[in-house]
Coordinates of N, CA, C and O in Angstrom, one line a residue:
H1 N -109.9 97.8 84.2 CA -110.0 99.2 84.1 C -111.5 99.6 83.7 O -112.1 98.9 83.0
K2 N -111.9 100.7 84.2 CA -113.2 101.2 83.8 C -113.1 102.0 82.5 O -112.0 102.6 82.3
P3 N -114.1 102.0 81.7 CA -114.0 102.8 80.4 C -113.7 104.3 80.7 O -114.3 104.9 81.6
D4 N -112.7 104.9 80.0 CA -112.3 106.2 80.2 C -113.5 107.2 80.1 O -113.6 108.1 80.9
R5 N -114.3 107.0 79.0 CA -115.4 108.0 78.9 C -116.4 108.0 80.0 O -117.0 109.0 80.3
V6 N -116.6 106.8 80.5 CA -117.6 106.6 81.7 C -117.0 107.4 82.9 O -117.7 108.1 83.6
M7 N -115.7 107.2 83.1 CA -115.1 107.8 84.3 C -115.0 109.4 84.1 O -115.2 110.1 85.0
A8 N -114.8 109.8 82.9 CA -114.8 111.3 82.6 C -116.1 111.8 82.9 O -116.3 112.9 83.5
W9 N -117.2 111.1 82.5 CA -118.6 111.6 82.7 C -118.8 111.6 84.2 O -119.4 112.6 84.7
A10 N -118.5 110.6 84.9 CA -118.7 110.5 86.4 C -118.0 111.6 87.1 O -118.6 112.2 88.0
V11 N -116.8 111.8 86.8 CA -116.0 112.9 87.4 C -116.6 114.3 87.2 O -116.8 115.1 88.1
A12 N -117.1 114.5 85.9 CA -117.7 115.8 85.6 C -119.0 116.0 86.3 O -119.4 117.1 86.7
M13 N -119.7 114.9 86.6 CA -121.0 115.0 87.3 C -120.9 115.3 88.8 O -121.8 115.9 89.4
V14 N -119.8 114.8 89.4 CA -119.7 115.0 90.9 C -118.7 116.0 91.4 O -118.6 116.3 92.5
C15 N -117.9 116.5 90.4 CA -116.8 117.5 90.9 C -116.7 118.7 90.0 O -116.6 118.5 88.7
P16 N -116.8 119.9 90.5 CA -116.7 121.1 89.7 C -115.3 121.2 89.1 O -114.3 120.7 89.6
P17 N -115.2 121.9 87.9 CA -113.9 122.2 87.4 C -113.0 122.8 88.4 O -113.4 123.7 89.2
G18 N -111.7 122.3 88.5 CA -110.8 122.8 89.4 C -110.9 122.2 90.8 O -110.0 122.4 91.7
G19 N -111.9 121.3 91.0 CA -112.1 120.7 92.3 C -111.2 119.5 92.4 O -110.4 119.2 91.5
T20 N -111.3 118.7 93.5 CA -110.5 117.6 93.8 C -111.4 116.4 94.1 O -112.4 116.5 94.9
V21 N -111.1 115.2 93.6 CA -111.9 114.0 93.9 C -111.1 113.1 94.8 O -109.9 112.9 94.6
L22 N -111.7 112.6 95.8 CA -111.2 111.6 96.8 C -111.7 110.3 96.4 O -113.0 110.1 96.4
D23 N -110.9 109.4 96.0 CA -111.3 108.0 95.7 C -110.7 107.0 96.7 O -109.5 106.7 96.6
P24 N -111.5 106.6 97.7 CA -111.0 105.8 98.7 C -110.8 104.3 98.3 O -110.2 103.5 99.1
F25 N -111.2 103.9 97.1 CA -111.0 102.6 96.6 C -110.4 102.7 95.2 O -111.1 102.5 94.2
M26 N -109.1 103.2 95.1 CA -108.5 103.6 93.8 C -108.4 102.5 92.8 O -108.5 102.8 91.6
G27 N -108.2 101.3 93.1 CA -108.1 100.3 92.1 C -107.0 100.5 91.2 O -105.9 100.9 91.6
S28 N -107.2 100.5 89.9 CA -106.2 100.7 88.9 C -106.0 102.1 88.5 O -105.2 102.4 87.6
G29 N -106.7 103.1 89.1 CA -106.4 104.5 88.9 C -107.2 105.1 87.8 O -106.9 106.3 87.4
S30 N -108.3 104.5 87.3 CA -109.1 105.1 86.2 C -109.7 106.4 86.6 O -109.7 107.4 85.8
T31 N -110.1 106.6 87.9 CA -110.7 107.9 88.3 C -109.6 109.0 88.3 O -109.8 110.1 87.9
G32 N -108.4 108.6 88.7 CA -107.3 109.5 88.7 C -107.0 110.0 87.3 O -106.7 111.2 87.1
L33 N -107.0 109.1 86.4 CA -106.7 109.5 85.0 C -107.8 110.4 84.4 O -107.5 111.4 83.7
A34 N -109.0 110.1 84.8 CA -110.1 111.0 84.3 C -110.0 112.4 85.0 O -110.2 113.4 84.3
C35 N -109.6 112.5 86.2 CA -109.4 113.8 86.9 C -108.2 114.5 86.2 O -108.4 115.7 85.9
R36 N -107.2 113.9 86.0 CA -106.0 114.5 85.3 C -106.4 115.1 84.0 O -106.1 116.2 83.6
A37 N -107.1 114.3 83.2 CA -107.5 114.7 81.8 C -108.4 115.9 81.8 O -108.5 116.7 80.9
S38 N -109.2 116.1 82.9 CA -110.2 117.2 83.0 C -109.7 118.3 83.9 O -110.4 119.3 84.1
G39 N -108.4 118.3 84.3 CA -107.9 119.4 85.1 C -108.3 119.4 86.5 O -108.2 120.4 87.2
R40 N -108.8 118.3 87.0 CA -109.3 118.2 88.4 C -108.2 117.6 89.3 O -107.4 116.8 88.7
G41 N -108.2 117.9 90.5 CA -107.2 117.2 91.4 C -107.7 115.8 91.8 O -108.9 115.5 91.6
F42 N -106.8 115.0 92.3 CA -107.1 113.6 92.6 C -106.3 113.2 93.8 O -105.1 113.4 93.9
V43 N -107.0 112.6 94.8 CA -106.4 111.9 95.9 C -106.9 110.5 95.9 O -108.1 110.3 96.0
G44 N -106.0 109.5 95.8 CA -106.5 108.1 95.8 C -105.9 107.3 96.9 O -104.8 107.5 97.4
V45 N -106.7 106.4 97.4 CA -106.3 105.5 98.5 C -106.6 104.1 98.0 O -107.6 103.7 97.5
E46 N -105.6 103.2 98.2 CA -105.7 101.8 97.8 C -104.9 101.0 98.8 O -103.7 101.2 98.9
R47 N -105.5 100.0 99.4 CA -104.7 99.2 100.4 C -104.1 98.0 99.8 O -103.2 97.4 100.3
D48 N -104.6 97.5 98.6 CA -104.0 96.4 97.9 C -102.7 96.8 97.2 O -102.8 97.7 96.3
E49 N -101.6 96.3 97.5 CA -100.3 96.7 96.9 C -100.3 96.5 95.4 O -99.7 97.3 94.7
G50 N -100.9 95.4 95.0 CA -100.9 95.1 93.5 C -101.7 96.2 92.8 O -101.2 96.7 91.7
Y51 N -102.9 96.5 93.2 CA -103.6 97.6 92.6 C -102.9 98.9 92.7 O -102.9 99.7 91.7
F52 N -102.3 99.2 93.8 CA -101.6 100.5 94.0 C -100.5 100.6 93.0 O -100.3 101.6 92.4
S53 N -99.8 99.5 92.8 CA -98.7 99.6 91.8 C -99.2 99.8 90.4 O -98.5 100.6 89.7
V54 N -100.2 99.2 90.1 CA -100.8 99.4 88.7 C -101.2 100.9 88.6 O -100.9 101.5 87.6
A55 N -102.0 101.4 89.6 CA -102.4 102.8 89.5 C -101.3 103.8 89.5 O -101.3 104.7 88.7
R56 N -100.3 103.5 90.3 CA -99.1 104.4 90.3 C -98.4 104.4 89.0 O -98.1 105.5 88.4
D57 N -98.3 103.3 88.3 CA -97.6 103.2 87.0 C -98.5 103.9 86.0 O -97.9 104.6 85.1
R58 N -99.8 103.7 86.0 CA -100.7 104.3 85.0 C -100.6 105.8 85.2 O -100.6 106.6 84.2
L59 N -100.6 106.3 86.4 CA -100.6 107.8 86.6 C -99.3 108.4 86.3 O -99.2 109.5 85.7
R60 N -98.2 107.6 86.5 CA -96.9 108.1 86.1 C -96.7 108.2 84.6 O -96.2 109.2 84.1
V61 N -97.2 107.3 83.9 CA -97.2 107.3 82.4 C -98.0 108.5 81.9 O -97.6 109.3 81.1
S62 N -99.2 108.7 82.5 CA -100.0 109.8 82.1 C -99.3 111.1 82.4 O -99.3 112.1 81.6
E63 N -98.7 111.2 83.6 CA -97.9 112.4 84.0 C -96.8 112.7 83.0 O -96.6 113.8 82.6
A64 N -96.1 111.7 82.6 CA -95.0 111.8 81.6 C -95.5 112.3 80.3 O -94.9 113.1 79.6
D65 N -96.7 111.7 79.9 CA -97.3 112.1 78.6 C -97.7 113.6 78.6 O -97.7 114.3 77.6
D66 N -98.0 114.1 79.8 CA -98.4 115.5 80.0 C -97.2 116.4 80.1 O -97.4 117.6 80.2
G67 N -96.0 115.9 80.2 CA -94.9 116.7 80.4 C -94.7 117.1 81.8 O -93.9 118.1 82.1
R68 N -95.3 116.5 82.8 CA -95.2 116.9 84.2 C -94.3 116.1 85.0 O -94.1 116.3 86.1
A69 N -93.7 115.0 84.4 CA -92.8 114.2 85.2 C -91.4 114.7 85.2 O -91.0 115.5 84.4

């Protein structure tokens, strides 16, 4: 995983509030978590099934913590 504060900074630098980030190499979903925490949209693409499963699970847990699941 990438450090949360680094990803939060990177997302804030490249995407305006309310915008959407496209991450074509989603990996474990760190960018998606940073987007969710900052109120930005997120579209992730990952071709490796293992990484996709990890990202999906991390984002689902985050979604449940937010009360959105």
